[in-house]
Amino acid sequence: MDRIRIIGGRPLHGEIPIGGAKNAALPLMAAGLLTDERLVLTRVPRLADIVTLGDLLAQHGIAVEKTDAEGRVLSLGGAITNTEAPYDIVRKMRASILVLGPLLARCGEARVSLPGGCAIGTRPVDLHLKGLEQMGALIELEGGYVVAKVRGRLKGATIIFPMVSVGATENLLMAASLADGQTVLRNAAREPEIIDLCHCLTAMGARISGIGTGELVIEGVERLHGATHAIIPDRIETGTYACAVAIAGGEVLLRDARMDHLGAVARVLEEAGIAITELPEGVRVQRRNGLHGADVMTEPYPGFPTDMQAQFMALMTVADGASMITESIFENRFMHVSELTRMGARVNVHGASAIVRGVPQLAGAPVMATDLRASSSLILAGLAARGETVVSRVYHLDRGYEDVEGKLSAVGARVERLKD
Ligand code: EPU
C-alpha cells in the first residue's frame, strides 16, 4: 500500500489547479442512466471513486468512454441491460446508491445492494427509500439488497425531508425528472453539487424550478435526451488547499476555484487570519501574520461543510488560542483526532464537539489515514510539522484527491509518494 511522506516547514508559493468536483461528478454520472442518448461530462476528476462508479454503470450496460487523451471527458450512453447494483461494487462506495432513483425511473425496477457501515457514521438511506415509496415504488429488503419496483411510471409527490440530505435530494431529483406529474422536494439540500445536477438535468430536458433553494419543483417529462455538461470545480479540494496555505504559510492561486461555492469556509478562514481574494482566474489565498483560533459547527450548505472539518481542525492545532469544532452531520467523524494527537496536537473531544488548544508546532510522526478527509488533514498537519510525517493507508486519499503529492510539490512543499 502506498504511503505519503511529508517533510514539514516549507511555505507554499505558486499555483494549484483545482479539478472537477468528485461529489458533483458522481450524481452526474448516475444521471447518465436517465437517457439512452449520450451524456458527455467534461472536467471529470481522475479519482478512484469515479472509476468505481464507471464500473457500476458499465455493468448496468452503459458504455463509459474516455474521449480525450487526459481522461477528463467521459461519454456515457447505451441501453440499460441489467438493473442490479451488486454488493461487490456498492460496498466500495456508498454513492452507488445514486443509481437507485434513475434505474427505477427508467426501468421500473432496481435491485441495489444496501451500502454497509461506514467509517464516519451509520449513514442510513431511509430518506431515499421513503421518498421513492411516496412516488409509488414498492420497496423490499432482500438479502442485503433494496428491491424496488413500480408499475408504470413513478408518480409525482410532495416530499418533505425531515433533515437535509445531499444524496436523497439527488436520488429523488433524478427520479422525479422522469416521473408522471409534479414532484415538490421540501427542505432539499442546496449544495453547489445539487445545483450542478439541476443544471445538467435541465440541459437533458428536465423541468426544474427553485434551483439553489430548499424547495425544488420538478415537472416530470416522459424522456430525457443527451447533453454536454462541465462539472463545477471541487469546493472541498479548494478548501483543503486553502488550509494547506494557511498552515504552511505563503501565497497560492487556486486556479479555477470558485469563491461563491466556498460558503462559510471563506469567512472562517478570514476569521483565522487568512486573506482570501476572488480573482477572474480563481481564488488567491495568503497567510500574512499569525493564525487565530476560530469556532465552527458543521452544517448543510452554505454552512461549514463536514467535508472540511478534519482539515480545519489540523489548521486549528497550530493556531493561537482555542477553538471549538462541532460536528453535527456525522456521528463518528473525529477519527483524525487521535492521529493528530500523535503529532503533538492538543485536542479533547466531548460528544459532538472537540476543543482544540493551539500549540506552537507539531512534530512529524507516522500516522494512519482512516477516511478520505481525515487523510488530507494529516497531510496538512505534516506540512506544518517539524521533521518527517508518513501517512499510510493512502487509498482513502486517492478516492477524492487527484495527485496531491504533485500539486503540493509544485508549490514548494516536500511531499512524495512512497510506493510499496
Ligand atoms: N441521512 C439519513 N438518512 C438518509 C440519508 C442521510 O439519516 O436517508 C443522514 C446521514 O446519516 C447524515 C446526514 O443525513 O447524518 C447527511 O447525509 P447526506 O445524505 O447529506 O450525505 P451523503 O449524500 O451520503 C454527501 C457527500 C459526503 C458529504 C455529505 C454531507 C457525496 C457522494 N457524498 O454524502 O461526502 O460528507 O454529503 O455533505 O456527495 C466526502 O466527500 O468525503 C463525503 C463523505
CSV table of C-alpha atoms and ligand atoms in Angstrom, one decimal:
chain,number,residue,atom,x,y,z
A,1,MET,CA,0.0,0.0,0.0
A,2,ASP,CA,1.3,3.5,-0.9
A,3,ARG,CA,2.3,6.0,1.7
A,4,ILE,CA,2.8,9.7,1.5
A,5,ARG,CA,6.0,11.3,3.1
A,6,ILE,CA,6.0,14.9,4.0
A,7,ILE,CA,8.9,17.0,5.4
A,8,GLY,CA,7.3,20.0,7.1
A,9,GLY,CA,8.3,23.6,7.4
A,10,ARG,CA,8.2,25.0,3.8
A,11,PRO,CA,5.9,27.8,2.8
A,12,LEU,CA,3.8,27.4,-0.4
A,13,HIS,CA,4.1,29.7,-3.4
A,14,GLY,CA,2.7,29.4,-6.9
A,15,GLU,CA,-0.5,27.9,-8.4
A,16,ILE,CA,-2.5,24.8,-7.7
A,17,PRO,CA,-5.1,23.7,-10.3
A,18,ILE,CA,-8.5,22.8,-8.8
A,19,GLY,CA,-10.2,19.8,-10.5
A,20,GLY,CA,-13.8,18.9,-11.1
A,21,ALA,CA,-15.8,18.1,-8.0
A,22,LYS,CA,-16.0,14.5,-7.0
A,23,ASN,CA,-19.3,14.9,-5.3
A,24,ALA,CA,-20.8,16.6,-8.4
A,25,ALA,CA,-19.3,14.1,-10.8
A,26,LEU,CA,-20.8,11.0,-9.1
A,27,PRO,CA,-24.5,12.0,-9.3
A,28,LEU,CA,-23.9,13.4,-12.8
A,29,MET,CA,-22.6,10.0,-13.9
A,30,ALA,CA,-25.6,8.4,-12.4
A,31,ALA,CA,-27.8,10.8,-14.4
A,32,GLY,CA,-26.4,9.0,-17.5
A,33,LEU,CA,-28.8,6.2,-16.7
A,34,LEU,CA,-31.7,8.6,-17.3
A,35,THR,CA,-31.3,8.6,-21.1
A,36,ASP,CA,-30.3,6.3,-24.0
A,37,GLU,CA,-28.6,9.2,-25.6
A,38,ARG,CA,-25.0,10.3,-24.9
A,39,LEU,CA,-24.3,12.3,-21.8
A,40,VAL,CA,-20.8,13.9,-22.1
A,41,LEU,CA,-19.2,15.2,-18.9
A,42,THR,CA,-16.2,17.4,-19.0
A,43,ARG,CA,-13.7,18.3,-16.3
A,44,VAL,CA,-14.1,14.9,-14.8
A,45,PRO,CA,-11.5,14.4,-11.9
A,46,ARG,CA,-9.3,11.4,-12.1
A,47,LEU,CA,-10.1,9.6,-8.9
A,48,ALA,CA,-10.7,6.1,-7.6
A,49,ASP,CA,-14.4,6.8,-6.9
A,50,ILE,CA,-15.0,7.9,-10.5
A,51,VAL,CA,-13.6,4.6,-11.7
A,52,THR,CA,-15.8,2.7,-9.2
A,53,LEU,CA,-19.0,4.4,-10.4
A,54,GLY,CA,-17.8,3.9,-14.0
A,55,ASP,CA,-17.5,0.1,-13.3
A,56,LEU,CA,-21.0,0.1,-11.8
A,57,LEU,CA,-22.5,1.9,-14.8
A,58,ALA,CA,-20.7,-0.5,-17.2
A,59,GLN,CA,-22.3,-3.5,-15.5
A,60,HIS,CA,-25.7,-1.8,-15.9
A,61,GLY,CA,-24.9,-1.9,-19.7
A,62,ILE,CA,-23.8,1.8,-20.1
A,63,ALA,CA,-20.7,2.4,-22.2
A,64,VAL,CA,-18.4,4.7,-20.3
A,65,GLU,CA,-15.8,6.1,-22.7
A,66,LYS,CA,-12.9,8.5,-22.1
A,67,THR,CA,-12.9,10.7,-25.2
A,68,ASP,CA,-9.9,12.8,-24.5
A,69,ALA,CA,-6.2,12.0,-24.0
A,70,GLU,CA,-6.1,13.1,-20.4
A,71,GLY,CA,-9.3,11.1,-19.4
A,72,ARG,CA,-11.1,14.2,-18.3
A,73,VAL,CA,-14.0,13.9,-20.7
A,74,LEU,CA,-16.4,11.0,-20.1
A,75,SER,CA,-19.1,10.0,-22.6
A,76,LEU,CA,-21.8,7.8,-21.2
A,77,GLY,CA,-24.5,6.1,-23.3
A,78,GLY,CA,-26.3,3.0,-24.3
A,79,ALA,CA,-29.2,0.8,-23.2
A,80,ILE,CA,-29.6,-0.4,-19.6
A,81,THR,CA,-29.2,-4.2,-19.7
A,82,ASN,CA,-29.0,-5.0,-16.0
A,83,THR,CA,-30.8,-3.3,-13.1
A,84,GLU,CA,-28.8,-4.9,-10.3
A,85,ALA,CA,-26.1,-3.0,-8.4
A,86,PRO,CA,-24.0,-5.7,-6.8
A,87,TYR,CA,-22.6,-5.7,-3.2
A,88,ASP,CA,-19.1,-6.1,-4.5
A,89,ILE,CA,-19.2,-2.6,-6.1
A,90,VAL,CA,-21.6,-0.8,-3.7
A,91,ARG,CA,-19.5,-1.8,-0.6
A,92,LYS,CA,-16.6,0.1,-2.1
A,93,MET,CA,-18.5,3.4,-2.4
A,94,ARG,CA,-21.8,4.4,-0.8
A,95,ALA,CA,-22.6,6.9,-3.5
A,96,SER,CA,-23.5,3.8,-5.6
A,97,ILE,CA,-27.0,4.2,-4.1
A,98,LEU,CA,-27.4,7.1,-6.5
A,99,VAL,CA,-28.2,4.6,-9.3
A,100,LEU,CA,-31.4,3.6,-7.5
A,101,GLY,CA,-33.6,6.5,-8.4
A,102,PRO,CA,-32.5,6.6,-12.1
A,103,LEU,CA,-32.8,2.9,-12.6
A,104,LEU,CA,-36.3,2.8,-11.1
A,105,ALA,CA,-37.5,5.8,-13.1
A,106,ARG,CA,-36.1,4.4,-16.3
A,107,CYS,CA,-36.8,0.6,-16.0
A,108,GLY,CA,-39.5,0.4,-13.3
A,109,GLU,CA,-37.2,-1.9,-11.2
A,110,ALA,CA,-33.9,-1.9,-9.5
A,111,ARG,CA,-32.0,-4.2,-7.2
A,112,VAL,CA,-29.3,-2.3,-5.4
A,113,SER,CA,-27.2,-3.6,-2.6
A,114,LEU,CA,-27.6,-1.6,0.7
A,115,PRO,CA,-24.4,0.2,1.4
A,116,GLY,CA,-22.9,-1.2,4.6
A,117,GLY,CA,-21.3,0.6,7.6
A,118,CYS,CA,-19.0,3.5,7.0
A,119,ALA,CA,-16.1,4.8,9.0
A,120,ILE,CA,-17.6,8.2,9.6
A,121,GLY,CA,-21.2,7.2,10.7
A,122,THR,CA,-24.0,4.8,10.2
A,123,ARG,CA,-25.3,6.7,7.2
A,124,PRO,CA,-28.7,5.2,6.6
A,125,VAL,CA,-30.5,5.6,3.3
A,126,ASP,CA,-34.1,5.6,4.7
A,127,LEU,CA,-34.9,9.1,3.2
A,128,HIS,CA,-34.0,7.9,-0.3
A,129,LEU,CA,-36.3,4.9,0.1
A,130,LYS,CA,-39.2,6.7,1.8
A,131,GLY,CA,-39.2,9.3,-0.9
A,132,LEU,CA,-39.3,6.7,-3.7
A,133,GLU,CA,-42.1,4.9,-1.8
A,134,GLN,CA,-44.1,8.2,-1.8
A,135,MET,CA,-43.6,8.3,-5.5
A,136,GLY,CA,-45.3,4.9,-5.8
A,137,ALA,CA,-42.4,2.5,-5.6
A,138,LEU,CA,-42.8,-0.8,-3.8
A,139,ILE,CA,-39.6,-1.4,-1.8
A,140,GLU,CA,-38.5,-4.5,0.0
A,141,LEU,CA,-35.2,-5.6,1.6
A,142,GLU,CA,-34.0,-9.0,0.5
A,143,GLY,CA,-30.7,-10.5,1.4
A,144,GLY,CA,-29.0,-7.1,1.9
A,145,TYR,CA,-30.5,-5.7,-1.3
A,146,VAL,CA,-33.1,-2.9,-1.8
A,147,VAL,CA,-35.5,-4.4,-4.3
A,148,ALA,CA,-37.6,-1.7,-5.8
A,149,LYS,CA,-40.4,-1.9,-8.3
A,150,VAL,CA,-43.0,0.4,-9.8
A,151,ARG,CA,-46.0,-0.4,-12.0
A,152,GLY,CA,-45.8,2.1,-14.9
A,153,ARG,CA,-44.1,5.4,-14.1
A,154,LEU,CA,-43.2,6.8,-10.7
A,155,LYS,CA,-45.8,9.4,-9.7
A,156,GLY,CA,-45.0,13.0,-8.7
A,157,ALA,CA,-45.4,13.6,-4.9
A,158,THR,CA,-44.7,16.2,-2.3
A,159,ILE,CA,-41.7,15.1,-0.2
A,160,ILE,CA,-40.7,16.9,3.0
A,161,PHE,CA,-37.3,15.8,4.2
A,162,PRO,CA,-37.0,15.7,8.0
A,163,MET,CA,-33.3,16.5,7.6
A,164,VAL,CA,-31.2,17.8,4.8
A,165,SER,CA,-29.7,15.0,2.8
A,166,VAL,CA,-27.5,15.6,-0.3
A,167,GLY,CA,-27.8,12.1,-1.6
A,168,ALA,CA,-31.6,11.7,-1.0
A,169,THR,CA,-32.2,15.1,-2.7
A,170,GLU,CA,-30.1,13.9,-5.7
A,171,ASN,CA,-31.7,10.5,-6.0
A,172,LEU,CA,-35.3,11.9,-5.8
A,173,LEU,CA,-34.4,14.8,-8.2
A,174,MET,CA,-33.3,12.3,-10.8
A,175,ALA,CA,-36.3,10.0,-10.2
A,176,ALA,CA,-38.7,12.9,-10.3
A,177,SER,CA,-37.4,14.2,-13.6
A,178,LEU,CA,-38.9,11.1,-15.4
A,179,ALA,CA,-42.0,10.8,-13.1
A,180,ASP,CA,-45.6,11.3,-14.1
A,181,GLY,CA,-46.6,14.8,-12.8
A,182,GLN,CA,-45.2,17.3,-10.4
A,183,THR,CA,-42.8,16.5,-7.5
A,184,VAL,CA,-42.0,19.0,-4.8
A,185,LEU,CA,-38.9,18.4,-2.7
A,186,ARG,CA,-39.1,20.5,0.6
A,187,ASN,CA,-36.1,21.0,2.9
A,188,ALA,CA,-33.9,19.9,-0.1
A,189,ALA,CA,-30.2,20.2,0.0
A,190,ARG,CA,-28.8,23.4,-1.6
A,191,GLU,CA,-25.1,22.4,-2.1
A,192,PRO,CA,-23.4,23.6,-5.3
A,193,GLU,CA,-23.3,19.9,-6.4
A,194,ILE,CA,-27.1,19.8,-6.3
A,195,ILE,CA,-27.3,23.0,-8.4
A,196,ASP,CA,-24.8,21.5,-10.8
A,197,LEU,CA,-27.0,18.3,-11.1
A,198,CYS,CA,-30.1,20.5,-11.7
A,199,HIS,CA,-28.3,22.4,-14.5
A,200,CYS,CA,-27.2,19.2,-16.2
A,201,LEU,CA,-30.7,17.6,-15.9
A,202,THR,CA,-32.2,20.8,-17.3
A,203,ALA,CA,-29.8,20.6,-20.3
A,204,MET,CA,-31.1,17.0,-20.7
A,205,GLY,CA,-34.7,18.3,-20.9
A,206,ALA,CA,-35.8,18.1,-17.3
A,207,ARG,CA,-38.2,20.8,-16.0
A,208,ILE,CA,-36.9,22.0,-12.6
A,209,SER,CA,-37.6,25.3,-10.7
A,210,GLY,CA,-36.4,26.6,-7.4
A,211,ILE,CA,-32.8,25.6,-8.3
A,212,GLY,CA,-30.5,26.7,-5.5
A,213,THR,CA,-33.3,26.9,-2.9
A,214,GLY,CA,-34.6,24.5,-0.3
A,215,GLU,CA,-37.7,23.8,-2.4
A,216,LEU,CA,-37.3,22.1,-5.7
A,217,VAL,CA,-40.3,21.7,-8.0
A,218,ILE,CA,-39.9,19.1,-10.8
A,219,GLU,CA,-42.4,18.7,-13.6
A,220,GLY,CA,-41.8,15.1,-14.8
A,221,VAL,CA,-41.2,14.5,-18.5
A,222,GLU,CA,-41.5,11.3,-20.5
A,223,ARG,CA,-38.0,11.2,-21.7
A,224,LEU,CA,-34.7,13.0,-21.3
A,225,HIS,CA,-32.1,13.4,-24.0
A,226,GLY,CA,-28.3,13.7,-24.3
A,227,ALA,CA,-26.3,16.8,-23.3
A,228,THR,CA,-22.8,18.0,-22.6
A,229,HIS,CA,-22.0,19.4,-19.2
A,230,ALA,CA,-18.9,20.8,-17.5
A,231,ILE,CA,-18.5,19.7,-13.9
A,232,ILE,CA,-18.1,22.5,-11.3
A,233,PRO,CA,-14.7,22.9,-9.6
A,234,ASP,CA,-14.3,21.0,-6.3
A,235,ARG,CA,-15.0,23.2,-3.4
A,236,ILE,CA,-13.6,20.7,-0.9
A,237,GLU,CA,-10.3,20.4,-2.8
A,238,THR,CA,-10.3,24.2,-2.9
A,239,GLY,CA,-10.9,24.5,0.9
A,240,THR,CA,-8.3,21.8,1.6
A,241,TYR,CA,-5.5,23.6,-0.4
A,242,ALA,CA,-6.6,26.9,1.2
A,243,CYS,CA,-6.0,25.3,4.6
A,244,ALA,CA,-2.6,24.0,3.2
A,245,VAL,CA,-1.5,27.6,2.5
A,246,ALA,CA,-2.9,28.7,5.9
A,247,ILE,CA,-1.0,26.1,7.8
A,248,ALA,CA,2.3,26.2,5.8
A,249,GLY,CA,2.3,29.9,5.1
A,250,GLY,CA,2.9,31.6,1.7
A,251,GLU,CA,0.6,32.7,-1.1
A,252,VAL,CA,-1.0,30.4,-3.7
A,253,LEU,CA,-3.5,30.9,-6.6
A,254,LEU,CA,-6.1,28.1,-6.6
A,255,ARG,CA,-6.7,28.1,-10.3
A,256,ASP,CA,-10.4,27.7,-11.4
A,257,ALA,CA,-11.6,27.7,-7.8
A,258,ARG,CA,-15.0,29.4,-7.2
A,259,MET,CA,-15.2,31.8,-4.2
A,260,ASP,CA,-19.0,31.7,-4.4
A,261,HIS,CA,-19.0,28.0,-3.7
A,262,LEU,CA,-16.9,28.2,-0.5
A,263,GLY,CA,-19.9,29.3,1.7
A,264,ALA,CA,-18.8,29.6,5.4
A,265,VAL,CA,-15.3,28.3,4.7
A,266,ALA,CA,-14.0,31.6,3.3
A,267,ARG,CA,-15.4,33.6,6.2
A,268,VAL,CA,-14.0,31.2,8.8
A,269,LEU,CA,-10.5,31.2,7.2
A,270,GLU,CA,-10.6,35.0,7.2
A,271,GLU,CA,-11.5,34.9,10.9
A,272,ALA,CA,-8.5,32.7,11.4
A,273,GLY,CA,-6.3,35.4,9.8
A,274,ILE,CA,-6.1,34.2,6.2
A,275,ALA,CA,-6.6,36.6,3.2
A,276,ILE,CA,-8.8,35.1,0.5
A,277,THR,CA,-9.4,37.1,-2.7
A,278,GLU,CA,-11.6,36.3,-5.6
A,279,LEU,CA,-9.9,36.7,-9.0
A,280,PRO,CA,-11.1,36.1,-12.5
A,281,GLU,CA,-8.8,33.0,-12.7
A,282,GLY,CA,-9.6,31.6,-9.3
A,283,VAL,CA,-9.1,32.3,-5.7
A,284,ARG,CA,-5.9,33.6,-4.1
A,285,VAL,CA,-5.0,32.5,-0.6
A,286,GLN,CA,-2.4,34.2,1.5
A,287,ARG,CA,-1.2,33.9,5.1
A,288,ARG,CA,0.0,37.3,6.3
A,289,ASN,CA,0.6,37.0,10.0
A,290,GLY,CA,-0.3,34.6,12.7
A,291,LEU,CA,-3.2,32.1,12.9
A,292,HIS,CA,-6.1,32.7,15.3
A,293,GLY,CA,-8.4,30.1,16.8
A,294,ALA,CA,-12.0,30.2,15.3
A,295,ASP,CA,-15.1,28.1,16.3
A,296,VAL,CA,-17.0,26.2,13.7
A,297,MET,CA,-20.0,23.9,13.6
A,298,THR,CA,-20.6,21.7,10.5
A,299,GLU,CA,-23.9,22.3,8.8
A,300,PRO,CA,-25.6,21.7,5.4
A,301,TYR,CA,-24.5,24.3,2.7
A,302,PRO,CA,-24.0,27.2,2.9
A,303,GLY,CA,-22.8,26.4,6.5
A,304,PHE,CA,-19.4,25.0,7.2
A,305,PRO,CA,-19.1,21.6,5.4
A,306,THR,CA,-18.5,18.4,7.3
A,307,ASP,CA,-16.1,17.5,4.5
A,308,MET,CA,-13.8,20.4,5.7
A,309,GLN,CA,-14.0,19.7,9.4
A,310,ALA,CA,-10.9,17.5,9.7
A,311,GLN,CA,-8.7,19.8,7.6
A,312,PHE,CA,-9.8,22.9,9.6
A,313,MET,CA,-9.0,21.0,12.8
A,314,ALA,CA,-5.5,20.4,11.5
A,315,LEU,CA,-5.2,24.1,11.0
A,316,MET,CA,-6.5,25.0,14.4
A,317,THR,CA,-3.9,22.7,16.1
A,318,VAL,CA,-1.3,25.4,15.4
A,319,ALA,CA,-3.5,28.5,15.8
A,320,ASP,CA,-3.2,31.0,18.7
A,321,GLY,CA,-5.7,30.2,21.4
A,322,ALA,CA,-8.5,27.7,21.5
A,323,SER,CA,-11.2,26.7,19.0
A,324,MET,CA,-14.3,24.6,19.3
A,325,ILE,CA,-15.2,22.4,16.4
A,326,THR,CA,-18.7,20.8,16.5
A,327,GLU,CA,-19.6,18.0,14.1
A,328,SER,CA,-23.4,18.0,13.5
A,329,ILE,CA,-23.7,15.9,10.4
A,330,PHE,CA,-21.9,12.6,11.1
A,331,GLU,CA,-21.6,10.9,14.5
A,332,ASN,CA,-18.1,9.4,14.1
A,333,ARG,CA,-16.1,12.0,12.2
A,334,PHE,CA,-13.3,12.7,14.7
A,335,MET,CA,-11.1,9.8,13.9
A,336,HIS,CA,-8.3,12.1,12.8
A,337,VAL,CA,-8.1,13.4,16.4
A,338,SER,CA,-6.0,10.5,17.8
A,339,GLU,CA,-3.6,10.7,14.8
A,340,LEU,CA,-3.2,14.5,15.2
A,341,THR,CA,-2.6,13.9,18.9
A,342,ARG,CA,0.3,11.6,17.9
A,343,MET,CA,1.8,14.7,16.2
A,344,GLY,CA,1.6,16.8,19.4
A,345,ALA,CA,-1.9,18.4,18.8
A,346,ARG,CA,-3.9,19.1,22.0
A,347,VAL,CA,-7.5,18.1,21.2
A,348,ASN,CA,-10.2,17.0,23.6
A,349,VAL,CA,-13.4,15.5,22.3
A,350,HIS,CA,-16.7,15.9,24.3
A,351,GLY,CA,-19.5,14.3,22.4
A,352,ALA,CA,-20.0,16.1,19.1
A,353,SER,CA,-17.5,18.8,19.9
A,354,ALA,CA,-13.8,19.0,20.0
A,355,ILE,CA,-11.8,21.6,21.9
A,356,VAL,CA,-8.5,22.3,20.1
A,357,ARG,CA,-5.8,24.2,22.0
A,358,GLY,CA,-3.2,25.5,19.6
A,359,VAL,CA,0.4,24.5,20.1
A,360,PRO,CA,3.4,26.4,18.7
A,361,GLN,CA,4.4,23.5,16.4
A,362,LEU,CA,3.5,19.9,15.6
A,363,ALA,CA,6.1,17.1,15.4
A,364,GLY,CA,6.2,14.7,12.4
A,365,ALA,CA,5.2,11.1,13.1
A,366,PRO,CA,4.0,8.0,11.2
A,367,VAL,CA,0.2,8.3,11.1
A,368,MET,CA,-2.7,6.4,9.6
A,369,ALA,CA,-5.5,7.7,7.3
A,370,THR,CA,-8.9,6.5,8.4
A,371,ASP,CA,-11.1,8.1,5.8
A,372,LEU,CA,-10.9,10.5,2.9
A,373,ARG,CA,-11.0,13.9,4.6
A,374,ALA,CA,-9.0,12.6,7.7
A,375,SER,CA,-6.2,11.6,5.2
A,376,SER,CA,-6.0,15.2,3.9
A,377,SER,CA,-6.0,16.6,7.4
A,378,LEU,CA,-2.9,14.5,8.3
A,379,ILE,CA,-1.1,15.8,5.2
A,380,LEU,CA,-1.9,19.3,6.2
A,381,ALA,CA,-0.6,18.6,9.7
A,382,GLY,CA,2.6,17.2,8.1
A,383,LEU,CA,3.2,20.4,6.1
A,384,ALA,CA,3.4,22.3,9.4
A,385,ALA,CA,5.2,19.7,11.5
A,386,ARG,CA,8.9,19.6,12.4
A,387,GLY,CA,10.6,16.7,10.6
A,388,GLU,CA,9.0,13.8,8.7
A,389,THR,CA,5.4,12.6,8.7
A,390,VAL,CA,4.5,9.4,6.8
A,391,VAL,CA,0.7,8.9,6.2
A,392,SER,CA,-0.2,5.3,5.5
A,393,ARG,CA,-3.5,3.9,4.0
A,394,VAL,CA,-3.3,6.5,1.3
A,395,TYR,CA,-6.0,4.6,-0.7
A,396,HIS,CA,-8.6,6.7,1.2
A,397,LEU,CA,-6.9,9.9,-0.2
A,398,ASP,CA,-6.9,8.6,-3.7
A,399,ARG,CA,-10.7,8.3,-3.6
A,400,GLY,CA,-11.1,12.1,-3.6
A,401,TYR,CA,-7.9,14.0,-4.3
A,402,GLU,CA,-6.1,13.8,-7.6
A,403,ASP,CA,-2.2,13.9,-7.4
A,404,VAL,CA,-1.9,15.6,-4.0
A,405,GLU,CA,1.8,15.0,-4.0
A,406,GLY,CA,2.3,16.6,-7.4
A,407,LYS,CA,0.1,19.6,-6.6
A,408,LEU,CA,1.8,20.3,-3.3
A,409,SER,CA,5.3,19.7,-4.6
A,410,ALA,CA,4.7,22.2,-7.4
A,411,VAL,CA,4.2,25.0,-4.9
A,412,GLY,CA,7.3,24.1,-2.9
A,413,ALA,CA,6.2,21.5,-0.3
A,414,ARG,CA,8.4,18.5,0.2
A,415,VAL,CA,5.8,15.7,-0.4
A,416,GLU,CA,6.3,12.4,-2.1
A,417,ARG,CA,4.5,9.1,-2.6
A,418,LEU,CA,6.3,6.0,-1.4
A,419,LYS,CA,5.2,3.0,-3.5
A,420,ASP,CA,5.2,-0.4,-1.8
B,1,EPU,N1,-29.2,10.6,6.4
B,1,EPU,C1,-30.2,9.9,7.0
B,1,EPU,N2,-30.9,9.1,6.1
B,1,EPU,C2,-30.8,9.2,4.8
B,1,EPU,C3,-29.7,10.0,4.2
B,1,EPU,C4,-29.0,10.7,5.1
B,1,EPU,O1,-30.3,9.8,8.2
B,1,EPU,O2,-31.5,8.5,4.0
B,1,EPU,C5,-28.3,11.4,7.4
B,1,EPU,C6,-26.8,10.9,7.3
B,1,EPU,O3,-26.6,9.8,8.1
B,1,EPU,C7,-26.1,12.2,7.7
B,1,EPU,C8,-27.0,13.3,7.2
B,1,EPU,O4,-28.2,12.7,6.9
B,1,EPU,O5,-26.1,12.3,9.1
B,1,EPU,C9,-26.5,14.0,5.9
B,1,EPU,O6,-26.1,13.0,5.0
B,1,EPU,P1,-26.2,13.2,3.4
B,1,EPU,O7,-27.3,12.3,2.8
B,1,EPU,O8,-26.3,14.6,3.1
B,1,EPU,O9,-24.8,12.7,2.9
B,1,EPU,P2,-24.5,11.8,1.6
B,1,EPU,O10,-25.3,12.2,0.5
B,1,EPU,O11,-24.4,10.4,2.0
B,1,EPU,C10,-22.7,13.6,0.7
B,1,EPU,C11,-21.3,13.5,0.3
B,1,EPU,C12,-20.4,13.4,1.6
B,1,EPU,C13,-20.7,14.6,2.5
B,1,EPU,C14,-22.2,14.6,2.8
B,1,EPU,C15,-22.6,15.8,3.6
B,1,EPU,C16,-21.3,12.6,-1.9
B,1,EPU,C17,-21.0,11.4,-2.8
B,1,EPU,N3,-21.0,12.4,-0.6
B,1,EPU,O12,-23.0,12.3,1.4
B,1,EPU,O13,-19.1,13.4,1.1
B,1,EPU,O14,-20.0,14.4,3.7
B,1,EPU,O15,-23.0,14.7,1.6
B,1,EPU,O16,-22.3,17.0,3.0
B,1,EPU,O17,-21.8,13.6,-2.3
B,1,EPU,C18,-16.7,13.0,1.2
B,1,EPU,O18,-16.7,13.5,0.0
B,1,EPU,O19,-15.7,12.8,1.9
B,1,EPU,C19,-18.1,12.7,1.8
B,1,EPU,C20,-18.2,11.9,2.8
